[in-house]
PDB file of N, CA and C in Angstrom:
ATOM      1  N   UNK A   1      35.464 -20.801  -3.754  1.00  0.00           N
ATOM      2  CA  UNK A   1      35.387 -19.534  -3.051  1.00  0.00           C
ATOM      3  C   UNK A   1      35.144 -18.421  -4.070  1.00  0.00           C
ATOM      4  N   UNK A   2      34.231 -17.518  -3.740  1.00  0.00           N
ATOM      5  CA  UNK A   2      33.891 -16.432  -4.648  1.00  0.00           C
ATOM      6  C   UNK A   2      34.886 -15.284  -4.529  1.00  0.00           C
ATOM      7  N   UNK A   3      35.172 -14.664  -5.648  1.00  0.00           N
ATOM      8  CA  UNK A   3      36.021 -13.477  -5.624  1.00  0.00           C
ATOM      9  C   UNK A   3      35.188 -12.304  -5.108  1.00  0.00           C
ATOM     10  N   UNK A   4      35.846 -11.219  -4.797  1.00  0.00           N
ATOM     11  CA  UNK A   4      35.138 -10.031  -4.308  1.00  0.00           C
ATOM     12  C   UNK A   4      34.167  -9.509  -5.357  1.00  0.00           C
ATOM     13  N   UNK A   5      34.553  -9.563  -6.610  1.00  0.00           N
ATOM     14  CA  UNK A   5      33.683  -9.094  -7.693  1.00  0.00           C
ATOM     15  C   UNK A   5      32.444  -9.981  -7.787  1.00  0.00           C
ATOM     16  N   UNK A   6      32.652 -11.288  -7.700  1.00  0.00           N
ATOM     17  CA  UNK A   6      31.522 -12.218  -7.761  1.00  0.00           C
ATOM     18  C   UNK A   6      30.583 -12.020  -6.574  1.00  0.00           C
ATOM     19  N   UNK A   7      31.149 -11.786  -5.400  1.00  0.00           N
ATOM     20  CA  UNK A   7      30.335 -11.533  -4.213  1.00  0.00           C
ATOM     21  C   UNK A   7      29.530 -10.252  -4.377  1.00  0.00           C
ATOM     22  N   UNK A   8      30.148  -9.215  -4.918  1.00  0.00           N
ATOM     23  CA  UNK A   8      29.457  -7.950  -5.144  1.00  0.00           C
ATOM     24  C   UNK A   8      28.325  -8.125  -6.148  1.00  0.00           C
ATOM     25  N   UNK A   9      28.585  -8.831  -7.232  1.00  0.00           N
ATOM     26  CA  UNK A   9      27.548  -9.069  -8.238  1.00  0.00           C
ATOM     27  C   UNK A   9      26.393  -9.885  -7.666  1.00  0.00           C
ATOM     28  N   UNK A  10      26.701 -10.883  -6.872  1.00  0.00           N
ATOM     29  CA  UNK A  10      25.671 -11.697  -6.240  1.00  0.00           C
ATOM     30  C   UNK A  10      24.839 -10.851  -5.280  1.00  0.00           C
ATOM     31  N   UNK A  11      25.501  -9.997  -4.516  1.00  0.00           N
ATOM     32  CA  UNK A  11      24.805  -9.106  -3.584  1.00  0.00           C
ATOM     33  C   UNK A  11      23.880  -8.153  -4.343  1.00  0.00           C
ATOM     34  N   UNK A  12      24.364  -7.573  -5.434  1.00  0.00           N
ATOM     35  CA  UNK A  12      23.554  -6.656  -6.231  1.00  0.00           C
ATOM     36  C   UNK A  12      22.356  -7.368  -6.837  1.00  0.00           C
ATOM     37  N   UNK A  13      22.553  -8.588  -7.299  1.00  0.00           N
ATOM     38  CA  UNK A  13      21.457  -9.360  -7.877  1.00  0.00           C
ATOM     39  C   UNK A  13      20.403  -9.668  -6.818  1.00  0.00           C
ATOM     40  N   UNK A  14      20.849 -10.030  -5.634  1.00  0.00           N
ATOM     41  CA  UNK A  14      19.925 -10.322  -4.539  1.00  0.00           C
ATOM     42  C   UNK A  14      19.126  -9.080  -4.168  1.00  0.00           C
ATOM     43  N   UNK A  15      19.790  -7.936  -4.092  1.00  0.00           N
ATOM     44  CA  UNK A  15      19.095  -6.689  -3.775  1.00  0.00           C
ATOM     45  C   UNK A  15      18.076  -6.349  -4.856  1.00  0.00           C
ATOM     46  N   UNK A  16      18.430  -6.541  -6.109  1.00  0.00           N
ATOM     47  CA  UNK A  16      17.514  -6.252  -7.213  1.00  0.00           C
ATOM     48  C   UNK A  16      16.290  -7.161  -7.146  1.00  0.00           C
ATOM     49  N   UNK A  17      16.502  -8.421  -6.807  1.00  0.00           N
ATOM     50  CA  UNK A  17      15.380  -9.350  -6.684  1.00  0.00           C
ATOM     51  C   UNK A  17      14.466  -8.936  -5.541  1.00  0.00           C
ATOM     52  N   UNK A  18      15.035  -8.512  -4.424  1.00  0.00           N
ATOM     53  CA  UNK A  18      14.216  -8.075  -3.295  1.00  0.00           C
ATOM     54  C   UNK A  18      13.449  -6.809  -3.640  1.00  0.00           C
ATOM     55  N   UNK A  19      14.081  -5.881  -4.362  1.00  0.00           N
ATOM     56  CA  UNK A  19      13.375  -4.663  -4.773  1.00  0.00           C
ATOM     57  C   UNK A  19      12.213  -5.007  -5.691  1.00  0.00           C
ATOM     58  N   UNK A  20      12.434  -5.931  -6.612  1.00  0.00           N
ATOM     59  CA  UNK A  20      11.365  -6.346  -7.523  1.00  0.00           C
ATOM     60  C   UNK A  20      10.207  -6.956  -6.751  1.00  0.00           C
ATOM     61  N   UNK A  21      10.517  -7.804  -5.798  1.00  0.00           N
ATOM     62  CA  UNK A  21       9.460  -8.417  -4.987  1.00  0.00           C
ATOM     63  C   UNK A  21       8.748  -7.367  -4.149  1.00  0.00           C
ATOM     64  N   UNK A  22       9.488  -6.400  -3.624  1.00  0.00           N
ATOM     65  CA  UNK A  22       8.872  -5.337  -2.834  1.00  0.00           C
ATOM     66  C   UNK A  22       7.917  -4.514  -3.688  1.00  0.00           C
ATOM     67  N   UNK A  23       8.260  -4.292  -4.945  1.00  0.00           N
ATOM     68  CA  UNK A  23       7.373  -3.550  -5.847  1.00  0.00           C
ATOM     69  C   UNK A  23       6.090  -4.326  -6.076  1.00  0.00           C
ATOM     70  N   UNK A  24       6.202  -5.630  -6.292  1.00  0.00           N
ATOM     71  CA  UNK A  24       5.010  -6.465  -6.488  1.00  0.00           C
ATOM     72  C   UNK A  24       4.143  -6.438  -5.233  1.00  0.00           C
ATOM     73  N   UNK A  25       4.767  -6.544  -4.070  1.00  0.00           N
ATOM     74  CA  UNK A  25       4.019  -6.504  -2.812  1.00  0.00           C
ATOM     75  C   UNK A  25       3.298  -5.172  -2.676  1.00  0.00           C
ATOM     76  N   UNK A  26       3.997  -4.088  -2.960  1.00  0.00           N
ATOM     77  CA  UNK A  26       3.389  -2.754  -2.872  1.00  0.00           C
ATOM     78  C   UNK A  26       2.188  -2.646  -3.806  1.00  0.00           C
ATOM     79  N   UNK A  27       2.310  -3.173  -5.008  1.00  0.00           N
ATOM     80  CA  UNK A  27       1.186  -3.133  -5.955  1.00  0.00           C
ATOM     81  C   UNK A  27       0.003  -3.929  -5.414  1.00  0.00           C
ATOM     82  N   UNK A  28       0.267  -5.104  -4.864  1.00  0.00           N
ATOM     83  CA  UNK A  28      -0.809  -5.926  -4.305  1.00  0.00           C
ATOM     84  C   UNK A  28      -1.475  -5.226  -3.122  1.00  0.00           C
ATOM     85  N   UNK A  29      -0.682  -4.569  -2.280  1.00  0.00           N
ATOM     86  CA  UNK A  29      -1.255  -3.840  -1.148  1.00  0.00           C
ATOM     87  C   UNK A  29      -2.092  -2.654  -1.616  1.00  0.00           C
ATOM     88  N   UNK A  30      -1.632  -1.965  -2.649  1.00  0.00           N
ATOM     89  CA  UNK A  30      -2.423  -0.848  -3.194  1.00  0.00           C
ATOM     90  C   UNK A  30      -3.744  -1.338  -3.773  1.00  0.00           C
ATOM     91  N   UNK A  31      -3.699  -2.459  -4.483  1.00  0.00           N
ATOM     92  CA  UNK A  31      -4.942  -3.041  -4.994  1.00  0.00           C
ATOM     93  C   UNK A  31      -5.876  -3.411  -3.852  1.00  0.00           C
ATOM     94  N   UNK A  32      -5.318  -3.997  -2.804  1.00  0.00           N
ATOM     95  CA  UNK A  32      -6.135  -4.399  -1.667  1.00  0.00           C
ATOM     96  C   UNK A  32      -6.778  -3.183  -1.002  1.00  0.00           C
ATOM     97  N   UNK A  33      -6.034  -2.069  -0.918  1.00  0.00           N
ATOM     98  CA  UNK A  33      -6.605  -0.851  -0.325  1.00  0.00           C
ATOM     99  C   UNK A  33      -7.782  -0.336  -1.149  1.00  0.00           C
ATOM    100  N   UNK A  34      -7.724  -0.541  -2.459  1.00  0.00           N
ATOM    101  CA  UNK A  34      -8.837  -0.136  -3.324  1.00  0.00           C
ATOM    102  C   UNK A  34     -10.003  -1.112  -3.233  1.00  0.00           C
ATOM    103  N   UNK A  35      -9.709  -2.357  -2.894  1.00  0.00           N
ATOM    104  CA  UNK A  35     -10.729  -3.407  -2.822  1.00  0.00           C
ATOM    105  C   UNK A  35     -10.555  -4.180  -1.510  1.00  0.00           C
ATOM    106  N   UNK A  36     -10.793  -3.529  -0.364  1.00  0.00           N
ATOM    107  CA  UNK A  36     -10.510  -4.188   0.917  1.00  0.00           C
ATOM    108  C   UNK A  36     -11.346  -5.436   1.179  1.00  0.00           C
ATOM    109  N   UNK A  37     -12.444  -5.587   0.456  1.00  0.00           N
ATOM    110  CA  UNK A  37     -13.272  -6.788   0.628  1.00  0.00           C
ATOM    111  C   UNK A  37     -12.637  -8.022  -0.013  1.00  0.00           C
ATOM    112  N   UNK A  38     -11.654  -7.811  -0.895  1.00  0.00           N
ATOM    113  CA  UNK A  38     -10.991  -8.925  -1.579  1.00  0.00           C
ATOM    114  C   UNK A  38      -9.813  -9.410  -0.731  1.00  0.00           C
ATOM    115  N   UNK A  39     -10.091 -10.339   0.157  1.00  0.00           N
ATOM    116  CA  UNK A  39      -9.049 -10.814   1.071  1.00  0.00           C
ATOM    117  C   UNK A  39      -7.956 -11.604   0.359  1.00  0.00           C
ATOM    118  N   UNK A  40      -8.244 -12.119  -0.826  1.00  0.00           N
ATOM    119  CA  UNK A  40      -7.235 -12.888  -1.565  1.00  0.00           C
ATOM    120  C   UNK A  40      -6.025 -12.015  -1.910  1.00  0.00           C
ATOM    121  N   UNK A  41      -6.254 -10.740  -2.202  1.00  0.00           N
ATOM    122  CA  UNK A  41      -5.144  -9.829  -2.503  1.00  0.00           C
ATOM    123  C   UNK A  41      -4.215  -9.695  -1.297  1.00  0.00           C
ATOM    124  N   UNK A  42      -4.790  -9.609  -0.108  1.00  0.00           N
ATOM    125  CA  UNK A  42      -3.979  -9.503   1.098  1.00  0.00           C
ATOM    126  C   UNK A  42      -3.226 -10.806   1.362  1.00  0.00           C
ATOM    127  N   UNK A  43      -3.884 -11.930   1.125  1.00  0.00           N
ATOM    128  CA  UNK A  43      -3.229 -13.235   1.287  1.00  0.00           C
ATOM    129  C   UNK A  43      -2.039 -13.340   0.334  1.00  0.00           C
ATOM    130  N   UNK A  44      -2.223 -12.913  -0.914  1.00  0.00           N
ATOM    131  CA  UNK A  44      -1.136 -12.963  -1.895  1.00  0.00           C
ATOM    132  C   UNK A  44       0.016 -12.041  -1.495  1.00  0.00           C
ATOM    133  N   UNK A  45      -0.307 -10.842  -1.011  1.00  0.00           N
ATOM    134  CA  UNK A  45       0.737  -9.910  -0.586  1.00  0.00           C
ATOM    135  C   UNK A  45       1.532 -10.509   0.570  1.00  0.00           C
ATOM    136  N   UNK A  46       0.830 -11.121   1.506  1.00  0.00           N
ATOM    137  CA  UNK A  46       1.508 -11.750   2.650  1.00  0.00           C
ATOM    138  C   UNK A  46       2.411 -12.898   2.180  1.00  0.00           C
ATOM    139  N   UNK A  47       1.918 -13.671   1.230  1.00  0.00           N
ATOM    140  CA  UNK A  47       2.720 -14.773   0.682  1.00  0.00           C
ATOM    141  C   UNK A  47       3.997 -14.234   0.034  1.00  0.00           C
ATOM    142  N   UNK A  48       3.869 -13.175  -0.761  1.00  0.00           N
ATOM    143  CA  UNK A  48       5.040 -12.583  -1.411  1.00  0.00           C
ATOM    144  C   UNK A  48       6.024 -12.069  -0.365  1.00  0.00           C
ATOM    145  N   UNK A  49       5.503 -11.446   0.702  1.00  0.00           N
ATOM    146  CA  UNK A  49       6.389 -10.947   1.757  1.00  0.00           C
ATOM    147  C   UNK A  49       7.147 -12.098   2.402  1.00  0.00           C
ATOM    148  N   UNK A  50       6.446 -13.188   2.672  1.00  0.00           N
ATOM    149  CA  UNK A  50       7.092 -14.347   3.298  1.00  0.00           C
ATOM    150  C   UNK A  50       8.170 -14.941   2.398  1.00  0.00           C
ATOM    151  N   UNK A  51       7.866 -15.108   1.114  1.00  0.00           N
ATOM    152  CA  UNK A  51       8.839 -15.720   0.208  1.00  0.00           C
ATOM    153  C   UNK A  51      10.015 -14.789  -0.084  1.00  0.00           C
ATOM    154  N   UNK A  52       9.779 -13.484   0.024  1.00  0.00           N
ATOM    155  CA  UNK A  52      10.856 -12.521  -0.226  1.00  0.00           C
ATOM    156  C   UNK A  52      11.688 -12.265   1.024  1.00  0.00           C
ATOM    157  N   UNK A  53      11.222 -12.762   2.161  1.00  0.00           N
ATOM    158  CA  UNK A  53      11.943 -12.514   3.400  1.00  0.00           C
ATOM    159  C   UNK A  53      11.783 -11.088   3.887  1.00  0.00           C
ATOM    160  N   UNK A  54      10.692 -10.429   3.487  1.00  0.00           N
ATOM    161  CA  UNK A  54      10.435  -9.053   3.888  1.00  0.00           C
ATOM    162  C   UNK A  54       9.433  -9.026   5.033  1.00  0.00           C
ATOM    163  N   UNK A  55       9.450  -7.943   5.795  1.00  0.00           N
ATOM    164  CA  UNK A  55       8.485  -7.756   6.873  1.00  0.00           C
ATOM    165  C   UNK A  55       7.815  -6.402   6.699  1.00  0.00           C
ATOM    166  N   UNK A  56       6.830  -6.134   7.536  1.00  0.00           N
ATOM    167  CA  UNK A  56       6.132  -4.848   7.472  1.00  0.00           C
ATOM    168  C   UNK A  56       7.073  -3.688   7.793  1.00  0.00           C
ATOM    169  N   UNK A  57       8.179  -3.961   8.468  1.00  0.00           N
ATOM    170  CA  UNK A  57       9.132  -2.907   8.822  1.00  0.00           C
ATOM    171  C   UNK A  57      10.051  -2.529   7.659  1.00  0.00           C
ATOM    172  N   UNK A  58      10.104  -3.370   6.628  1.00  0.00           N
ATOM    173  CA  UNK A  58      10.967  -3.066   5.485  1.00  0.00           C
ATOM    174  C   UNK A  58      10.397  -1.902   4.687  1.00  0.00           C
ATOM    175  N   UNK A  59      11.282  -1.027   4.193  1.00  0.00           N
ATOM    176  CA  UNK A  59      10.791   0.110   3.406  1.00  0.00           C
ATOM    177  C   UNK A  59      10.254  -0.350   2.055  1.00  0.00           C
ATOM    178  N   UNK A  60       9.135   0.224   1.673  1.00  0.00           N
ATOM    179  CA  UNK A  60       8.552  -0.043   0.368  1.00  0.00           C
ATOM    180  C   UNK A  60       8.580   1.242  -0.442  1.00  0.00           C
ATOM    181  N   UNK A  61       8.562   1.097  -1.741  1.00  0.00           N
ATOM    182  CA  UNK A  61       8.543   2.251  -2.639  1.00  0.00           C
ATOM    183  C   UNK A  61       7.233   2.992  -2.441  1.00  0.00           C
ATOM    184  N   UNK A  62       7.296   4.247  -2.095  1.00  0.00           N
ATOM    185  CA  UNK A  62       6.086   5.044  -1.848  1.00  0.00           C
ATOM    186  C   UNK A  62       5.784   6.002  -2.991  1.00  0.00           C
ATOM    187  N   UNK A  63       6.484   5.868  -4.087  1.00  0.00           N
ATOM    188  CA  UNK A  63       6.290   6.779  -5.229  1.00  0.00           C
ATOM    189  C   UNK A  63       4.945   6.566  -5.874  1.00  0.00           C
TER     190      UNK A  63
END
């Protein structure tokens, strides 16, 4: 059984991993917007979203 501290650390690590994946997805989507004819970029972004457990409704970094 995990202690509260271990659970908190695990939760923070999971959130950090999801943020990192969201940043990669955002970069791939931005590249695709610059090169909309390159469907492979969109396929890769979709793959990253699926593996990260993210959907189009999830907030992405807009900076």
